[in-house]
Short mmCIF file of C-alpha atoms in Angstrom, two decimals:
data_model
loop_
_atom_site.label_atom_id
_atom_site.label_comp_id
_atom_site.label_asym_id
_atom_site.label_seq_id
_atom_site.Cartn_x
_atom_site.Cartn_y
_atom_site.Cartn_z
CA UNK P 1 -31.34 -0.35 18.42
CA UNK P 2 -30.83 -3.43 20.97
CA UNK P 3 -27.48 -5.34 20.90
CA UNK P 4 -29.68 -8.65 20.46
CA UNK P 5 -30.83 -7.25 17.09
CA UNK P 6 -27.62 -5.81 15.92
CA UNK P 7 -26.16 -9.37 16.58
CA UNK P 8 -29.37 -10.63 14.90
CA UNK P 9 -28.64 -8.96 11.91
CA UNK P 10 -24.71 -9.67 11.59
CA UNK P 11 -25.73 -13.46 12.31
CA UNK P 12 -28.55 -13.24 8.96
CA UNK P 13 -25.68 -11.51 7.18
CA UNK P 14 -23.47 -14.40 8.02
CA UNK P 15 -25.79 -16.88 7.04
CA UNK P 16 -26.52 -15.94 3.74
CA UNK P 17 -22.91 -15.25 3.21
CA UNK P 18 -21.43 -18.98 4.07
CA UNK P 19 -24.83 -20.69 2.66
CA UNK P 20 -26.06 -22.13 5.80
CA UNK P 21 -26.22 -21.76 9.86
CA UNK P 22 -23.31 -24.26 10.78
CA UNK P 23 -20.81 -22.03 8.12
CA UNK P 24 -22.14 -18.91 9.58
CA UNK P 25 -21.12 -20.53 13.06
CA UNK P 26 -17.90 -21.88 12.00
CA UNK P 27 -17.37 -18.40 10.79
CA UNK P 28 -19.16 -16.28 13.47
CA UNK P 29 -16.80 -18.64 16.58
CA UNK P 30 -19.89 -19.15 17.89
CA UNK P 31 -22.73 -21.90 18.19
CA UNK P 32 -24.95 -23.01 15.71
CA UNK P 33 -27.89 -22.99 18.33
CA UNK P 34 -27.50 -19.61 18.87
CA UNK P 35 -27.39 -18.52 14.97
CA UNK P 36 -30.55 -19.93 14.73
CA UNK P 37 -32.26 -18.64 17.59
CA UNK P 38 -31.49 -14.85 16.91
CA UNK P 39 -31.62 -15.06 13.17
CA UNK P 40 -35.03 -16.72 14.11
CA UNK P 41 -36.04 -13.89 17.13
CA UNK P 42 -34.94 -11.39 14.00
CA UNK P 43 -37.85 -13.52 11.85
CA UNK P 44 -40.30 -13.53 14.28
CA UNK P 45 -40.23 -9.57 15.31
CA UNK P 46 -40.71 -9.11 11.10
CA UNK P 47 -43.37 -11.30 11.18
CA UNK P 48 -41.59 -12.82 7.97
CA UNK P 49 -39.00 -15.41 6.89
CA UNK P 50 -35.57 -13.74 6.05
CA UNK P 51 -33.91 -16.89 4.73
CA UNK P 52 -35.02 -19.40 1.81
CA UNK P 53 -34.28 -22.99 3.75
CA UNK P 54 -35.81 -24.97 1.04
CA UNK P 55 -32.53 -23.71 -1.05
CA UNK P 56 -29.14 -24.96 -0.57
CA UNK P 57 -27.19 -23.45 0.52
CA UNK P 58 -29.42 -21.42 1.77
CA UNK P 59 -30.00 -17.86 0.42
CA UNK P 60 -32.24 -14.92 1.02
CA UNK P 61 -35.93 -15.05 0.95
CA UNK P 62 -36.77 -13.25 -2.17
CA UNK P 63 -38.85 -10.34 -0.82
CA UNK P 64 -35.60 -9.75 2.24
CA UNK P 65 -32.77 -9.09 -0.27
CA UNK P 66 -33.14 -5.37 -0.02
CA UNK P 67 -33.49 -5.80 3.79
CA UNK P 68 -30.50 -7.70 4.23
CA UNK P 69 -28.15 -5.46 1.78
CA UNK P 70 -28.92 -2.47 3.67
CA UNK P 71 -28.10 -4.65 7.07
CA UNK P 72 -24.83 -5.46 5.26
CA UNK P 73 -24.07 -1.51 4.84
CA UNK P 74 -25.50 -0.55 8.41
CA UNK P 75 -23.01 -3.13 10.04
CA UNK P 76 -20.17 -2.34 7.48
CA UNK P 77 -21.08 1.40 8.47
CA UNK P 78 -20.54 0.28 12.43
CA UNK P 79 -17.27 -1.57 11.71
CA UNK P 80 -15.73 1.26 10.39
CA UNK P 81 -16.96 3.68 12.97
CA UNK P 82 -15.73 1.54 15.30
CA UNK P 83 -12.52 0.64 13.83
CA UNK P 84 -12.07 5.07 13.26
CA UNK P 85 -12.30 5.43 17.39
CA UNK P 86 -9.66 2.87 17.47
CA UNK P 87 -7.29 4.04 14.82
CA UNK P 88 -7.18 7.48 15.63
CA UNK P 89 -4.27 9.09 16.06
CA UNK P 90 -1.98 6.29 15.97
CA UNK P 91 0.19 3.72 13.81
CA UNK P 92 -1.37 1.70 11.83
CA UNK P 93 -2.83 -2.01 13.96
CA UNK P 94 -4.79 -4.26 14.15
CA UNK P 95 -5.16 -7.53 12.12
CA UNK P 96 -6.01 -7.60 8.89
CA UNK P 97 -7.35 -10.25 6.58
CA UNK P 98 -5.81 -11.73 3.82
CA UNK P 99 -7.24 -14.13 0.93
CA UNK P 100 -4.88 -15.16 -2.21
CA UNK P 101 -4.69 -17.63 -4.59
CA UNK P 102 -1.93 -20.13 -3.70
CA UNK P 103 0.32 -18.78 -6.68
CA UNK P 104 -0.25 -15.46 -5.80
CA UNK P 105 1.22 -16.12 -1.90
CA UNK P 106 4.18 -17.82 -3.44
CA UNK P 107 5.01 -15.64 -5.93
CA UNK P 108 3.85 -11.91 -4.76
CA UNK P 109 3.56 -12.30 -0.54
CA UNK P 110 5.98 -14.68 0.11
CA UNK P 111 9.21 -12.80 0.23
CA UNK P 112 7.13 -9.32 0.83
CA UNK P 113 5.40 -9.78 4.48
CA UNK P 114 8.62 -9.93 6.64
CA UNK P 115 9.35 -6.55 5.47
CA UNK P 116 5.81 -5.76 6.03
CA UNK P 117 5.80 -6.89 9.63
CA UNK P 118 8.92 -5.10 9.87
CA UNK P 119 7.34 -1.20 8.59
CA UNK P 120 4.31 -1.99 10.37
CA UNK P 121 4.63 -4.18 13.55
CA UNK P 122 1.75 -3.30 15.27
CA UNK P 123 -0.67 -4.98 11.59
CA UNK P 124 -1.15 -8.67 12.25
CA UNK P 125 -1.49 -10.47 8.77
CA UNK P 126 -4.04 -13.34 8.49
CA UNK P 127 -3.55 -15.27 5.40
CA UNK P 128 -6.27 -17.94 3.79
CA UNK P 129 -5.70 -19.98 0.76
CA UNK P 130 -8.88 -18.77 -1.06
CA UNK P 131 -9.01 -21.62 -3.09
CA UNK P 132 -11.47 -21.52 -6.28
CA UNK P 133 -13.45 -19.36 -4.05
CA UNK P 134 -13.25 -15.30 -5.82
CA UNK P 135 -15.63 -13.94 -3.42
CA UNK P 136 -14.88 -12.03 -0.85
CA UNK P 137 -17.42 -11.95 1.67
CA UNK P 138 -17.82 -15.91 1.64
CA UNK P 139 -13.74 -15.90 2.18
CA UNK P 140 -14.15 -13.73 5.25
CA UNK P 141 -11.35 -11.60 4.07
CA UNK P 142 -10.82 -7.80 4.14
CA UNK P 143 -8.82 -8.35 1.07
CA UNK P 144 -8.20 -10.58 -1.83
CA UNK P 145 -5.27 -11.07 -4.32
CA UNK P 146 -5.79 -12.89 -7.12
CA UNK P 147 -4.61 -13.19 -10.81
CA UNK P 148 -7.20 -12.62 -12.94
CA UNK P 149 -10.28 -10.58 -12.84
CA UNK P 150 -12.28 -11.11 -10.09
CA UNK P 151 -16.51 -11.40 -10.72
CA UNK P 152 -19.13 -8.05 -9.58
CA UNK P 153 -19.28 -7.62 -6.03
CA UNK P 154 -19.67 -5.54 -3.53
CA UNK P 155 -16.18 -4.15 -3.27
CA UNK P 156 -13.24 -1.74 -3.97
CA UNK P 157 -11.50 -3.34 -7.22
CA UNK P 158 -7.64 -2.21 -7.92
CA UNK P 159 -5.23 -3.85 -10.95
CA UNK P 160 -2.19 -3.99 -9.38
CA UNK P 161 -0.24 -4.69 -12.38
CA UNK P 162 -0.70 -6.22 -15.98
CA UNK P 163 0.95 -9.06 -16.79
CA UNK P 164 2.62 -10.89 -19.65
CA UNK P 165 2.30 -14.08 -21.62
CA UNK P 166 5.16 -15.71 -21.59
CA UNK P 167 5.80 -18.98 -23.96
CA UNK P 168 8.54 -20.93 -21.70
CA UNK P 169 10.16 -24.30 -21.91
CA UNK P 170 14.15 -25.28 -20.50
CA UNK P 171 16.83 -24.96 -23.26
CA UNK P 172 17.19 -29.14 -23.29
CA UNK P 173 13.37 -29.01 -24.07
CA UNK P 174 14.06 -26.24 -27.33
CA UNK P 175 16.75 -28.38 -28.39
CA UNK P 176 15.47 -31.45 -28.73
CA UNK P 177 11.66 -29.61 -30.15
CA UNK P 178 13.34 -26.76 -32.20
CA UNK P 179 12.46 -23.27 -31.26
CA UNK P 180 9.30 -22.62 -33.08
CA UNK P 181 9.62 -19.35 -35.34
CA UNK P 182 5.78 -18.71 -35.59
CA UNK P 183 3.26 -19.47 -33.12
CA UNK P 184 1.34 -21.88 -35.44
CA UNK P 185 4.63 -24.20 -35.01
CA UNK P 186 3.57 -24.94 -31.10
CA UNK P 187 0.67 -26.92 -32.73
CA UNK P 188 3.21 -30.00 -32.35
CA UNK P 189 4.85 -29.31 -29.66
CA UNK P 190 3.61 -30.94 -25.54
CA UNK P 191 2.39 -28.29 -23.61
CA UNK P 192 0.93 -27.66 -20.15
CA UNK P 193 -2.83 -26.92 -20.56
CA UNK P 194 -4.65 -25.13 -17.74
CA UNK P 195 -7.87 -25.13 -15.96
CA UNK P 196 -10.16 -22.24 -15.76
CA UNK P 197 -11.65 -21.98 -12.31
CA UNK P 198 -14.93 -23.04 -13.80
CA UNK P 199 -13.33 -26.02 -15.32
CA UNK P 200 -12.79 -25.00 -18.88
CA UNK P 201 -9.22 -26.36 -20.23
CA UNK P 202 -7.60 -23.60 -22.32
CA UNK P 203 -6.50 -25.81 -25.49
CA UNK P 204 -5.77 -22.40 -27.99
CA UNK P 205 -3.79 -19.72 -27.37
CA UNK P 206 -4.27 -16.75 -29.01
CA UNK P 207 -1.15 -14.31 -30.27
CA UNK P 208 -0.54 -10.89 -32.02
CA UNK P 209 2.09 -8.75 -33.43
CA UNK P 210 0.97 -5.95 -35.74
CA UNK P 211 -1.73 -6.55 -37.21
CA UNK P 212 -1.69 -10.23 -37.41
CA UNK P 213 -3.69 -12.42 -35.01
CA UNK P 214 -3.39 -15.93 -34.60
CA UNK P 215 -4.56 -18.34 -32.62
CA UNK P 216 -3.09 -21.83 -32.31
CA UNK P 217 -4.56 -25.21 -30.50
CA UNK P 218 -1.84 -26.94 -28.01
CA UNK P 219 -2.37 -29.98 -26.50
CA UNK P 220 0.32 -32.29 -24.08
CA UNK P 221 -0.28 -35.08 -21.72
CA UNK P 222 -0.93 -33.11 -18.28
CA UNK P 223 -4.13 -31.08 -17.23
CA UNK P 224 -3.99 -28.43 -13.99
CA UNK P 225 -5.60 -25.89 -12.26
CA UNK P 226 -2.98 -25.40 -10.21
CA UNK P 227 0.66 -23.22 -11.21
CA UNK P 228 2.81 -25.67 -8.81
CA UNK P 229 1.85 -28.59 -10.03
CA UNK P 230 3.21 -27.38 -13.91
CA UNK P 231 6.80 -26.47 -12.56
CA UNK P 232 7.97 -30.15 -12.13
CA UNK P 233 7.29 -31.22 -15.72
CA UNK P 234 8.09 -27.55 -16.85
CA UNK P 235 11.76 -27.82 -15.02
CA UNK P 236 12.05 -31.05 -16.06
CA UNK P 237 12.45 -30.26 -19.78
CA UNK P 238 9.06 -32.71 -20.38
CA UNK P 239 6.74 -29.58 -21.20
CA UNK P 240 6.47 -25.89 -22.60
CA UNK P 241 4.01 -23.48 -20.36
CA UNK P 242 2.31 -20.35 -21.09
CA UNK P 243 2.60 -18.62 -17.82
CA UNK P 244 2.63 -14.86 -16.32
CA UNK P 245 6.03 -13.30 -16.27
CA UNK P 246 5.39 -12.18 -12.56
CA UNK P 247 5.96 -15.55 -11.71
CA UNK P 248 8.73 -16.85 -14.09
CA UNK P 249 10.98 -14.38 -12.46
CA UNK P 250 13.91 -17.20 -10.48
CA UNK P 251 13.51 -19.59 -13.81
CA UNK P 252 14.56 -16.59 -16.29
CA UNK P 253 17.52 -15.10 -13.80
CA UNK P 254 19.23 -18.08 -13.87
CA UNK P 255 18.84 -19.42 -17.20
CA UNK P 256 16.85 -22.60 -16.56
CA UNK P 257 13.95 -21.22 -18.26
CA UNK P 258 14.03 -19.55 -21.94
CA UNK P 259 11.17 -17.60 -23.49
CA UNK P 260 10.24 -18.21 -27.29
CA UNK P 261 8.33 -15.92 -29.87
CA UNK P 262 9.26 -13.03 -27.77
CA UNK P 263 8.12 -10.69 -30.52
CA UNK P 264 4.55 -12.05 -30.25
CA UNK P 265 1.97 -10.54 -27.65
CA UNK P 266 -0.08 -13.29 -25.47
CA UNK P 267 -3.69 -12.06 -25.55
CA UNK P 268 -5.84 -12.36 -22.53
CA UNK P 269 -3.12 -12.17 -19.55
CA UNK P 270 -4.58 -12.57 -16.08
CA UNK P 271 -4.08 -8.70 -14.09
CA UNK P 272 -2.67 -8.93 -10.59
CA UNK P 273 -6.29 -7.39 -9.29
CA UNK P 274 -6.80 -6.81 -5.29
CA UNK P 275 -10.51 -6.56 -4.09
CA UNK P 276 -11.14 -4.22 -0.81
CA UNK P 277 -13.95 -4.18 1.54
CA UNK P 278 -15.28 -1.03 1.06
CA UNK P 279 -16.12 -0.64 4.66
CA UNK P 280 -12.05 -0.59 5.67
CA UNK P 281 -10.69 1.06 2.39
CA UNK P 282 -9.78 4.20 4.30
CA UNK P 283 -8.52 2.34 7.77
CA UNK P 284 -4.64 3.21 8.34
CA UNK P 285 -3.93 -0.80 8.55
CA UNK P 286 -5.97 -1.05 5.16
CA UNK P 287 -4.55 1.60 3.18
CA UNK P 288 -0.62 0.95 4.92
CA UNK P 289 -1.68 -2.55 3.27
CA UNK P 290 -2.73 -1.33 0.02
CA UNK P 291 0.46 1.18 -0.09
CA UNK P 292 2.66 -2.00 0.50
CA UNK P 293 0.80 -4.01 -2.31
CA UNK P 294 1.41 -1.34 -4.79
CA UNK P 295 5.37 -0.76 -3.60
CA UNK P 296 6.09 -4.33 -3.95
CA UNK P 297 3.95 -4.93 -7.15
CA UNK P 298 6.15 -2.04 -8.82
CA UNK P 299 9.16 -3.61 -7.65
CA UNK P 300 7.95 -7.22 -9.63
CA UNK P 301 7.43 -5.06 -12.58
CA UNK P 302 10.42 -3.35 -12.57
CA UNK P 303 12.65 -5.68 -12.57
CA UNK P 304 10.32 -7.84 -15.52
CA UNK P 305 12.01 -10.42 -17.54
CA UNK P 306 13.13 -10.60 -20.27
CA UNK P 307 14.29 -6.79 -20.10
CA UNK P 308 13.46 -4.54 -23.04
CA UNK P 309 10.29 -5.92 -23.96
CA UNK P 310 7.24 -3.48 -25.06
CA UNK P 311 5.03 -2.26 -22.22
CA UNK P 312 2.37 -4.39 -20.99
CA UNK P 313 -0.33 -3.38 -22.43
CA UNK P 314 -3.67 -3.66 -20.03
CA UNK P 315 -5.36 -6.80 -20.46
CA UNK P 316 -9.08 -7.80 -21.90
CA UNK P 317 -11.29 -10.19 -20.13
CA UNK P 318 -11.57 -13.90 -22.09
CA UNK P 319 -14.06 -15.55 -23.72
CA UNK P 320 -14.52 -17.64 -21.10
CA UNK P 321 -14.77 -15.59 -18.97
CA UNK P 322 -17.56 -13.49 -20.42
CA UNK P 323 -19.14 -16.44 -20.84
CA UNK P 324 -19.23 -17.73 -17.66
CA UNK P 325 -19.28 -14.79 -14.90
CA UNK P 326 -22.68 -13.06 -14.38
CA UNK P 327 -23.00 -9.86 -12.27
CA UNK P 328 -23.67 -10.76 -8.70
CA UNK P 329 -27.15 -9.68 -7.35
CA UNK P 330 -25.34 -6.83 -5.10
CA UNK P 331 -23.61 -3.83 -5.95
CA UNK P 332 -20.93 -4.17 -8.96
CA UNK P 333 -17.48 -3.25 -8.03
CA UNK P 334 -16.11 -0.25 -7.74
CA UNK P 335 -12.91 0.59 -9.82
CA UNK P 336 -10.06 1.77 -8.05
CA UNK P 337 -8.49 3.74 -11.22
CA UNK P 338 -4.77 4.05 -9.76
#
């Protein structure tokens, strides 16, 4: 097969990936002329349209999906043949590409890559905010951590770690509300209320201990998708929170945070999930990577507050989320059991 066509074909990929020819270019480092003149050479040796340019962004042309899946695998296929010549026999290298969500990099990554870097000098890291985005091959990233439980694609899926609802407020903040005794009681109290990432605001939040469910509407003056923007009001003493624990760690140690209803269990807490491209799961940078994820993640859970707590049992995707999330058009997931 000629070079021109091989490039051809990772330049269709790219385009249908990113939605359009300038993305693919931004994406590709290259020029958007020359996207469109080997995607269109590709086109013209078919004798027939690969891409839908009526749609935006653009997509595939309904009768090329198959076609341009099994391009996807034939290049994946290459990468990793080429990337085995260059690991072989040595330490793990090369750069590797990171996506996270923003609270996941300041909660999980941020203290963890210097000792990374420092096991494995020879792996350069490449970190990207992935935003709202939970797909990985529009990111551009070999990986992606994220909490919460990432939609079908064509990809390696691993939980990390479960996590645990934790009801949280500062001890001026208890005092001047009362510490509620049953869940019902938060009815009254001003909470932070967060966004879905399809812009649903979670106003109930659902408990259980026994056999007795409840679920209980909150409501407070302050709306965000984002963790950060909670921990002013939260430290502050102007709010209560329902967070993950894996990220209330600092706040609990030192006392300027205090848990309530401790003996209730938060339904529907996000997992700590990491998505692989298939294509790298068994490169030595990739799987030094994923054996780093997995040491640190322990090392969060171990050390969980408050201590003595039940284990976590694993979590159950929302509502909302079954609502919302269909199965992408490629190949669902594959579930890394460990």
């Amino acid at each position: 097969m000629a070079i021109h066509k091989l490039r051809g074909l990772e330049y269709l990929v790219a385009v249908v990936d990113q939605g359009g020819f300038n993305a693919a270019a931004r994406h590709l480092g290259v020029s958007a002329p020359s996207v469109h003149r080997l995607v269109q050479a590709l086109e013209a040796e078919l004798g027939t349209p690969l891409i839908d340019r009526s749609a935006q962004p653009l997509k595939p042309a309904a009768h090329a999906l198959a076609y341009i899946e099994r391009a996807r695998s034939l290049l994946d296929e290459l990468r990793e043949l080429d990337a085995s010549l260059r690991d072989q026999s040595h330490a793990p290298r090369g750069k590797i590409v990171v996506a996270a969500h923003s609270v996941v990099l300041q909660f999980v990554l941020a203290d963890a890559l210097p000792r990374f870097h420092a096991r494995y000098p020879e792996v350069h890291v490449e970190l990207t905010d992935a935003g709202s985005s939970r797909d990985l091959a529009r990111l551009g990233a070999d990986a992606m951590l994220q909490f919460g439980w990432p939609p079908e694609q064509d990809a390696i899926l691993r939980t990390l770690a479960e996590t645990r609802w934790l009801v949280v407020a500062t001890p001026a903040y208890w005092a001047r509300h009362g510490t509620p005794a049953h869940p019902s009681a938060l009815a009254g109290y001003p909470c932070a209320l967060f966004k879905t990432p399809f812009g649903e605001v979670i106003r109930r939040w659902s408990f259980e201990r026994g056999g007795e469910r409840v679920e209980v509407g909150v409501d407070g003056w302050l709306v965000s998708d984002s963790r950060p923007a909670l921990d002013a009001p939260l430290y502050s003493g102007q709010l209560a929170a329902r967070i993950n624990d894996l990220t209330l760690h600092p706040g609990l140690a030192n006392g300027t945070l205090q848990p309530v209803l401790l003996d209730w269990h938060g339904l529907n807490a996000p997992p700590l999930s990491l998505l692989l491209r298939r294509s790298l799961a068994r490169q030595p940078r990739v799987r030094a990577w994923v054996d780093f994820l997995v040491e640190t993640t322990d090392r969060l859970t171990a050390h969980r507050l408050p201590a003595g707590l039940p284990p976590v049992p694993a979590s159950v995707r929302p509502d909302w989320w079954r609502k919302r999330v269909q199965p992408s058009p490629r190949r669902g997931a594959a579930v890394d059991p460990r």
